[in-house]
Short mmCIF file of C-alpha atoms in Angstrom, two decimals:
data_model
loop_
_atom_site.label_atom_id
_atom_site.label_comp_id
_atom_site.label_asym_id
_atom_site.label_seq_id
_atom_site.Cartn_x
_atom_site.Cartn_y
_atom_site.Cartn_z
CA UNK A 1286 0.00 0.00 0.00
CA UNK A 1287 1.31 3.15 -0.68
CA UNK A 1288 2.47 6.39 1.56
CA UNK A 1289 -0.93 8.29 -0.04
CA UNK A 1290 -3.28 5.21 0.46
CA UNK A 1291 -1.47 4.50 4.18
CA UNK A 1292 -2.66 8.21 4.86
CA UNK A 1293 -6.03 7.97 3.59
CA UNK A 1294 -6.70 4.86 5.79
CA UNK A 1295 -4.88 5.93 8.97
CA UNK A 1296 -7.78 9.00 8.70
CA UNK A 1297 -10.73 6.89 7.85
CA UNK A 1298 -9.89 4.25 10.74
CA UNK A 1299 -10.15 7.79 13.03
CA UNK A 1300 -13.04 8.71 11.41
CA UNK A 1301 -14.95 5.57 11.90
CA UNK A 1302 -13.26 5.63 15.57
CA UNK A 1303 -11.31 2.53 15.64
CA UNK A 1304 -8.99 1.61 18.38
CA UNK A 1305 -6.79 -0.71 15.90
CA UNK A 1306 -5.70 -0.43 12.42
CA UNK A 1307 -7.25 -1.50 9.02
CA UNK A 1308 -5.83 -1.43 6.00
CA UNK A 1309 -7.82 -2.46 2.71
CA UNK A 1310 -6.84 -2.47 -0.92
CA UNK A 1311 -10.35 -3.14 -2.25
CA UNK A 1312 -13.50 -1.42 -1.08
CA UNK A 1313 -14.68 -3.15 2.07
CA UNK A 1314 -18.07 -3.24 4.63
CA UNK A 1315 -17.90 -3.95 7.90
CA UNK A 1316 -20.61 -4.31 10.29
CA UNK A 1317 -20.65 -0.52 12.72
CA UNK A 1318 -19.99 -0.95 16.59
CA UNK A 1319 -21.20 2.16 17.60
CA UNK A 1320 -24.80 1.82 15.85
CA UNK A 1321 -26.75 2.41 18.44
CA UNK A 1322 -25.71 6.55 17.98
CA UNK A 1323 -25.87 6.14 13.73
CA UNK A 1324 -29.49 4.66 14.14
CA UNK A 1325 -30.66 7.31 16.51
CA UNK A 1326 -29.23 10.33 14.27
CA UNK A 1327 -31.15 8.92 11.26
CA UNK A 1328 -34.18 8.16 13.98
CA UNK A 1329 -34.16 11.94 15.23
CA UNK A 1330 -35.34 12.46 10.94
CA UNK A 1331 -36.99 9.06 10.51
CA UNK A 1332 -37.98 7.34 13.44
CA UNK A 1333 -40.23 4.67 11.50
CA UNK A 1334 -36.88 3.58 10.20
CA UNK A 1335 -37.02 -0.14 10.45
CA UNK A 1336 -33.28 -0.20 10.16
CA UNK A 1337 -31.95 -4.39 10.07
CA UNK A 1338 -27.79 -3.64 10.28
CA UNK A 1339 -25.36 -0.63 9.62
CA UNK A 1340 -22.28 -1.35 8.10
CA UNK A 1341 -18.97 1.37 8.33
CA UNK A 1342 -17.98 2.05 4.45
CA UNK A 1343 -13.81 1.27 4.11
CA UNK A 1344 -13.31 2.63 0.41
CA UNK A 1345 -9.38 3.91 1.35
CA UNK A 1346 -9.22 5.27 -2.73
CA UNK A 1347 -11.72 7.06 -2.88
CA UNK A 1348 -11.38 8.50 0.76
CA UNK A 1349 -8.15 10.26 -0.47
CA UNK A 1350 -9.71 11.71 -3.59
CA UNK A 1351 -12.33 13.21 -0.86
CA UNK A 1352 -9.57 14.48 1.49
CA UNK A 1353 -7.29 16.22 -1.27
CA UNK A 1354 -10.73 18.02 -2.80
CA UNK A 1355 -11.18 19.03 0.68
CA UNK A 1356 -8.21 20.48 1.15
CA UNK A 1357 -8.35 22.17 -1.85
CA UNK A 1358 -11.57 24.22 -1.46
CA UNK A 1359 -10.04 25.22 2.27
CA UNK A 1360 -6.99 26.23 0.68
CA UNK A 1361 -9.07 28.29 -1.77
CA UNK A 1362 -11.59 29.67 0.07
CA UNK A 1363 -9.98 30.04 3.53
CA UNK A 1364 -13.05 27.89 5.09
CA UNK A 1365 -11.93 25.46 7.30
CA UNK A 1366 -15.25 23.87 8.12
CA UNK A 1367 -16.76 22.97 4.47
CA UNK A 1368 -18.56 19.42 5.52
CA UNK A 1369 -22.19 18.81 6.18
CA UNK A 1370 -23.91 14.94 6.91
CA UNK A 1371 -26.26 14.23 4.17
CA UNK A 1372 -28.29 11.34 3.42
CA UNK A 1373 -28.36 9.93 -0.31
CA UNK A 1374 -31.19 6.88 -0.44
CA UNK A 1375 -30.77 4.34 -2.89
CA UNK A 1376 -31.16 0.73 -3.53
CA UNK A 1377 -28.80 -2.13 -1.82
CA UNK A 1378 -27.14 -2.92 -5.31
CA UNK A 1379 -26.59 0.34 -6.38
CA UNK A 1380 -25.17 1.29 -2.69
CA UNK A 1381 -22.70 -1.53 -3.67
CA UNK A 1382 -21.72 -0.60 -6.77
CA UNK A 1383 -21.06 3.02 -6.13
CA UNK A 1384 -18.11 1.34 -3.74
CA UNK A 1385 -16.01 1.42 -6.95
CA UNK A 1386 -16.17 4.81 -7.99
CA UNK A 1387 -18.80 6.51 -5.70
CA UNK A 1388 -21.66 8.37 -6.98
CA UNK A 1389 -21.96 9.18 -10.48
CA UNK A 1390 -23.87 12.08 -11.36
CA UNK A 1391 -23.21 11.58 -14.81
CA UNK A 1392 -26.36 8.80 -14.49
CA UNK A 1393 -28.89 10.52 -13.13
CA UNK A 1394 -32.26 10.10 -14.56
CA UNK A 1395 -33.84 12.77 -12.45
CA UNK A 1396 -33.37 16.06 -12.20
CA UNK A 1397 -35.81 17.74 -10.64
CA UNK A 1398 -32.95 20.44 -8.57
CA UNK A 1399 -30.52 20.26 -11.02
CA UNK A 1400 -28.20 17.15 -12.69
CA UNK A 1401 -26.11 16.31 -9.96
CA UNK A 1402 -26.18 13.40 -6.96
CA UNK A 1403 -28.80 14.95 -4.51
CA UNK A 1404 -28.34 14.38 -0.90
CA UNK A 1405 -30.93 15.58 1.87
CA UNK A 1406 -30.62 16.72 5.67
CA UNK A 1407 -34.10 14.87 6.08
CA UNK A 1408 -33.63 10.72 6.35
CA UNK A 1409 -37.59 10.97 5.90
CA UNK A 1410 -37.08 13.42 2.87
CA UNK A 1411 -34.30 11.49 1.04
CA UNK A 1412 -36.30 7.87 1.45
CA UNK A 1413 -39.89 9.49 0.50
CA UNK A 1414 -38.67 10.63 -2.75
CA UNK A 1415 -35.60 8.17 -3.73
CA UNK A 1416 -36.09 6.63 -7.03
CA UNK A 1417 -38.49 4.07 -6.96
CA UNK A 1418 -38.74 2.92 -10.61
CA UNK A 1419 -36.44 -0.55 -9.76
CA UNK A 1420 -39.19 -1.81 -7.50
CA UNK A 1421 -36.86 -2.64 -5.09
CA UNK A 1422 -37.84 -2.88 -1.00
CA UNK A 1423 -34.02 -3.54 0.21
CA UNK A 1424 -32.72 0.02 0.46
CA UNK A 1425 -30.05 1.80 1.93
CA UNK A 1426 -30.00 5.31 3.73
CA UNK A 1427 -26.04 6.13 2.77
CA UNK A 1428 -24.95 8.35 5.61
CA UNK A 1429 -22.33 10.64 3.39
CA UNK A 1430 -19.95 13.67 4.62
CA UNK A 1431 -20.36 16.39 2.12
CA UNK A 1432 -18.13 19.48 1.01
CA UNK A 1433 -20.79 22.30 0.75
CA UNK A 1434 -18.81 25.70 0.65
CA UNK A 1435 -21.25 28.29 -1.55
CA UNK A 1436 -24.44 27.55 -2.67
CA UNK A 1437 -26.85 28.74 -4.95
CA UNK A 1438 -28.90 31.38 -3.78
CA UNK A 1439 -30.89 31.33 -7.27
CA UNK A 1440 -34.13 29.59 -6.69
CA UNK A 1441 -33.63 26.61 -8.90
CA UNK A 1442 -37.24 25.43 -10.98
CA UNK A 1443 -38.14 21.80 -10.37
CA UNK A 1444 -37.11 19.55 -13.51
CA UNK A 1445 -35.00 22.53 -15.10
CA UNK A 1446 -32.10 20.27 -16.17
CA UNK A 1447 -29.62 22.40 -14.57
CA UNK A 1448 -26.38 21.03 -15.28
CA UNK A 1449 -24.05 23.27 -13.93
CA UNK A 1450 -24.78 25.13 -10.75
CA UNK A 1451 -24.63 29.14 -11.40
CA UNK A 1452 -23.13 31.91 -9.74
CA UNK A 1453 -19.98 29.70 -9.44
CA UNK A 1454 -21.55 27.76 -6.53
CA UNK A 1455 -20.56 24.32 -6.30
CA UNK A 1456 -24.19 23.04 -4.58
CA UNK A 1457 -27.67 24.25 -5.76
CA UNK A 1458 -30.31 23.64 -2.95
CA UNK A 1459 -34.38 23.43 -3.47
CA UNK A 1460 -36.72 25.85 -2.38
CA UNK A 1461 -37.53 24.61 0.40
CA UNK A 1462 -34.06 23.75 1.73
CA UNK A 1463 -34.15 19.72 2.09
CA UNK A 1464 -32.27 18.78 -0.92
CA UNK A 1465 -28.71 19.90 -1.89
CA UNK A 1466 -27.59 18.80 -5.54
CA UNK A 1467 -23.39 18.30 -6.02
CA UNK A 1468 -21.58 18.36 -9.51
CA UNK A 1469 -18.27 17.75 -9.26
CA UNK A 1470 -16.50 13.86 -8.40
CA UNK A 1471 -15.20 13.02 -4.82
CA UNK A 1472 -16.88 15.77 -2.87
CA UNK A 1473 -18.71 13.35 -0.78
CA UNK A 1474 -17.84 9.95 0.58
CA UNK A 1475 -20.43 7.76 2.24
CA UNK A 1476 -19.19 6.78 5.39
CA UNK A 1477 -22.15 4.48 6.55
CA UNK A 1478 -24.32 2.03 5.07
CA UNK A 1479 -27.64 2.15 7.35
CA UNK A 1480 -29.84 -1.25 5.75
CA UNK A 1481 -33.40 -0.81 5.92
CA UNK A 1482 -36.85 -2.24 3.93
CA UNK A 1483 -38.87 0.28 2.82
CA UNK A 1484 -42.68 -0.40 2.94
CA UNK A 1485 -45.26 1.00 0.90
CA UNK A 1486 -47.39 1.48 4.09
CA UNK A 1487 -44.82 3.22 5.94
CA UNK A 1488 -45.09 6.48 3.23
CA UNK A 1489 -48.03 7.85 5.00
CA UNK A 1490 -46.19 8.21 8.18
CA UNK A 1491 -43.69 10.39 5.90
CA UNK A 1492 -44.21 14.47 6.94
CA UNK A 1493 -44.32 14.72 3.17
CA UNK A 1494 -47.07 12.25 2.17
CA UNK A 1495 -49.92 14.40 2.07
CA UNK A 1496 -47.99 16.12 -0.90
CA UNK A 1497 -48.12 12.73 -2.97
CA UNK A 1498 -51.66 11.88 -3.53
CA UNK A 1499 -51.04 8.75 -5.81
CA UNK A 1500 -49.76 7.06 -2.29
CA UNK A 1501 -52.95 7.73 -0.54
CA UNK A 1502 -54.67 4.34 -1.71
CA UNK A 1503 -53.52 1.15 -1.64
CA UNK A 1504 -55.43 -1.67 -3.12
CA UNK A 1505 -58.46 0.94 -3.37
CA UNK A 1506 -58.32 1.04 0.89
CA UNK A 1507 -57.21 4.36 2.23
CA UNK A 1508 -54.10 4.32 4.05
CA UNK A 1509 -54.30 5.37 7.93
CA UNK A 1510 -52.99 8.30 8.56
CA UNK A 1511 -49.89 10.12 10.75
CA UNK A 1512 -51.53 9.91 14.01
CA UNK A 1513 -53.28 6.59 13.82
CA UNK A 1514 -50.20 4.83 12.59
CA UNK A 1515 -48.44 6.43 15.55
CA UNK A 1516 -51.54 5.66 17.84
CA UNK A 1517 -51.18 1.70 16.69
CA UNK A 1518 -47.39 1.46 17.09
CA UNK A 1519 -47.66 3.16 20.82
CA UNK A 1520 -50.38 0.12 21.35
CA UNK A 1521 -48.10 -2.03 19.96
CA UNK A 1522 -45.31 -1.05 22.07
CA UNK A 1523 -47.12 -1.04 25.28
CA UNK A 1524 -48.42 -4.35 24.74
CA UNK A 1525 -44.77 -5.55 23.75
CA UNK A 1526 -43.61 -3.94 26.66
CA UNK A 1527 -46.00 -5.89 29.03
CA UNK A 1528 -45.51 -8.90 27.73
CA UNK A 1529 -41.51 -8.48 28.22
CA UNK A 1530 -42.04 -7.38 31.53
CA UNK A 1531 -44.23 -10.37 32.20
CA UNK A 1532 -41.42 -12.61 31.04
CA UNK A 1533 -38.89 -10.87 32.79
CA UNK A 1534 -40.54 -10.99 36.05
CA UNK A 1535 -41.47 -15.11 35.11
CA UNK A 1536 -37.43 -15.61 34.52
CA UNK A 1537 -36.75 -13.59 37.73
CA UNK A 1538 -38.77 -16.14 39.62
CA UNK A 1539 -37.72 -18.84 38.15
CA UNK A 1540 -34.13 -17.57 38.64
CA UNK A 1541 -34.83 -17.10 42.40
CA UNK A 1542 -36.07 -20.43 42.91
CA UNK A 1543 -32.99 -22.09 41.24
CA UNK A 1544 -30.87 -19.86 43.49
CA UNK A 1545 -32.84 -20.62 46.56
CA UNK A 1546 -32.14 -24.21 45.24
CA UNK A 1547 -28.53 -23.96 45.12
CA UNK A 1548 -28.33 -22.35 47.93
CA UNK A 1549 -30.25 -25.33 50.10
CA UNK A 1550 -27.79 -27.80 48.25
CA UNK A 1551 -25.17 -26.06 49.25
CA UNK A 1552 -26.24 -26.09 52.62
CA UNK A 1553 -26.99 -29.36 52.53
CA UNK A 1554 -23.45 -30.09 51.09
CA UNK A 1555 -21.55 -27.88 54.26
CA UNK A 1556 -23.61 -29.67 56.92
CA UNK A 1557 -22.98 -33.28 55.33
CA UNK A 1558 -19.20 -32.26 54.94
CA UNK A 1559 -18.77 -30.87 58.49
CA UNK A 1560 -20.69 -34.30 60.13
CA UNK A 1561 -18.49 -36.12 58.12
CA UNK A 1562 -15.38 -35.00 59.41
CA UNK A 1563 -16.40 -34.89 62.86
CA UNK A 1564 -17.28 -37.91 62.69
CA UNK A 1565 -13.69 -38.40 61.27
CA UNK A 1566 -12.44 -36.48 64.26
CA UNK A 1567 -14.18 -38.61 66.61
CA UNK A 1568 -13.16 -42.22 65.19
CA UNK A 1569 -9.42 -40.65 65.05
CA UNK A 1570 -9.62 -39.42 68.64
CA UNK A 1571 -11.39 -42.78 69.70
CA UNK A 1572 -8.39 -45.04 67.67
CA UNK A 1573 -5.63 -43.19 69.45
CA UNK A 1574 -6.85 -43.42 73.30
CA UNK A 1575 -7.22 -47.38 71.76
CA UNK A 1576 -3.85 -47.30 70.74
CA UNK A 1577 -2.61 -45.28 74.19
CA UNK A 1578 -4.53 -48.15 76.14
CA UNK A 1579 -2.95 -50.87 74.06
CA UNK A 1580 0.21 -49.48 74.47
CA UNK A 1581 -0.50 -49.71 78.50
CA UNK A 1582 -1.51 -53.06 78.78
CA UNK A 1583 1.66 -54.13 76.67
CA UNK A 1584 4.08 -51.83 78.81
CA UNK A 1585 2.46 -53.42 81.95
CA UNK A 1586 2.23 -56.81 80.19
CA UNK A 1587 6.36 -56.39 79.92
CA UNK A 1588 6.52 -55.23 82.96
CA UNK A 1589 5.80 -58.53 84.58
CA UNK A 1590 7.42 -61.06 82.66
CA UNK A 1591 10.37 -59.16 83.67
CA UNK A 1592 9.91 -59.65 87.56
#
């Protein structure tokens, strides 16, 4: 591995946090200690999230193409803090594939803030309006770091086909602020993989379903809405909840029995042990006054004979 690759993977094993080193030619997953924090970031946007494993994103490569653009647009511009989380949904193969070479913009099919990759700081945002046209359920929410130093302040049309951002911006944003478009290769890397299925159902709990109508109906039966969906999942998890708590309180039980159990063995072990060797004390203490007696009559015995 070379001096620039070495580099690249020394800061990546930081950023991911690890204690111990890793060093990968070829673009690698492995599964993310520290979920529990990743989950509840991408909860605190999209808390329906059924999310089934995150995975840390190794791609040492492509890392240092990210860190050298960085560095460039700080030495440029001066700005030493230039990177934003965003959230780019896609499917599980294409999450794969972009391991190679990352995101291309070059193949997007939909433009609708400009023809770039478009990330989001919404989780709910990004996964309501990802592509849909594969069909696909498996998706994943690709946690990126993005270099975001100007962006347009020109209100970009929806479906305009902007291809280059204007007013030498290198991000164009939407009106309302939720999606940010990028142009140029290796300013982003996506440092997770969070794994989730996405469930036709679960749009109307989206903040942004009422703006899709088509989604409303499913098999001609009208979806529940926010509020009930939330209403059945708190029902849900109560009655989850008791039910743990009834089989928590069932194993403590039976836990205290078997201890009280153990305990009375035990017992019954000491008490069996301790007669035993008194009674080991006693035949040893009763065999040597035999012995001192013996020894007496013989001594006496002796005695005689010699008179």
């Amino acid at each position: 591995m070379s001096s620039y690759s070495s580099l690249a993977a020394k800061h990546l094993n930081q950023r991911h946090g690890n204690t111990y080193k890793r060093y990968y030619t070829n673009p690698q997953l492995e599964e993310c200690y520290n979920k529990d924090q990743l989950i509840e970031q991408v909860h605190t946007t999209f808390p329906w999230c059924r999310v089934d494993k995150v995975h840390n994103v190794y791609a040492t490569h492509m890392y240092g193409l990210y860190l050298l653009r960085r560095e460039e647009i700080r030495l440029e511009t001066g700005a030493a803090d230039c990177e934003m989380t965003l959230y780019h949904v896609t499917t599980e193969q294409r999450a794969k594939e972009s391991l190679e070479h990352g995101l291309d913009w070059r193949r997007t099919k939909r433009s609708r803030f400009g023809r770039g990759v478009s990330f989001s700081d919404d989780a709910d945002y990004a996964d309501y309006f990802a592509d849909n046209r594969t069909g696909e359920v498996k998706r994943v929410i690709m946690v990126c770091t993005v270099l975001v130093h100007k962006t347009s302040t020109k209100i970009v049309k929806p479906n305009s086909g902007l291809s280059i951002p204007p007013e030498n911006a290198d991000t164009t944003m939407s009106p309302n602020g939720r999606v940010y478009v990028k142009y140029n290769d290796y300013e982003f890397y996506p440092l997770h993989f969070v794994y989730y299925e996405r469930r036709l159902e679960d749009l109307s709990m989206s903040r942004y379903f009422n703006k899709n109508h088509k989604n409303n109906f499913k098999n001609g039966q009208l979806l529940p809405t926010t509020a009930e969906r939330y209403e059945h999942q708190r029902q849900n998890e109560l009655l989850r909840r008791q039910k743990q708590q009834k089989q928590d309180e069932l194993l403590r039980r039976q836990r205290q029995r078997q201890n009280e159990f153990l305990k009375q063995q035990e017992q019954k072990r000491y008490f069996e042990q301790t007669r035993r060797q008194e009674q080991q004390r006693k035949q040893h203490q009763y065999n040597h006054q035999l012995n001192i007696q013996q020894r007496t009559r013989n001594e006496r015995n002796n005695g005689c004979l010699i008179l």
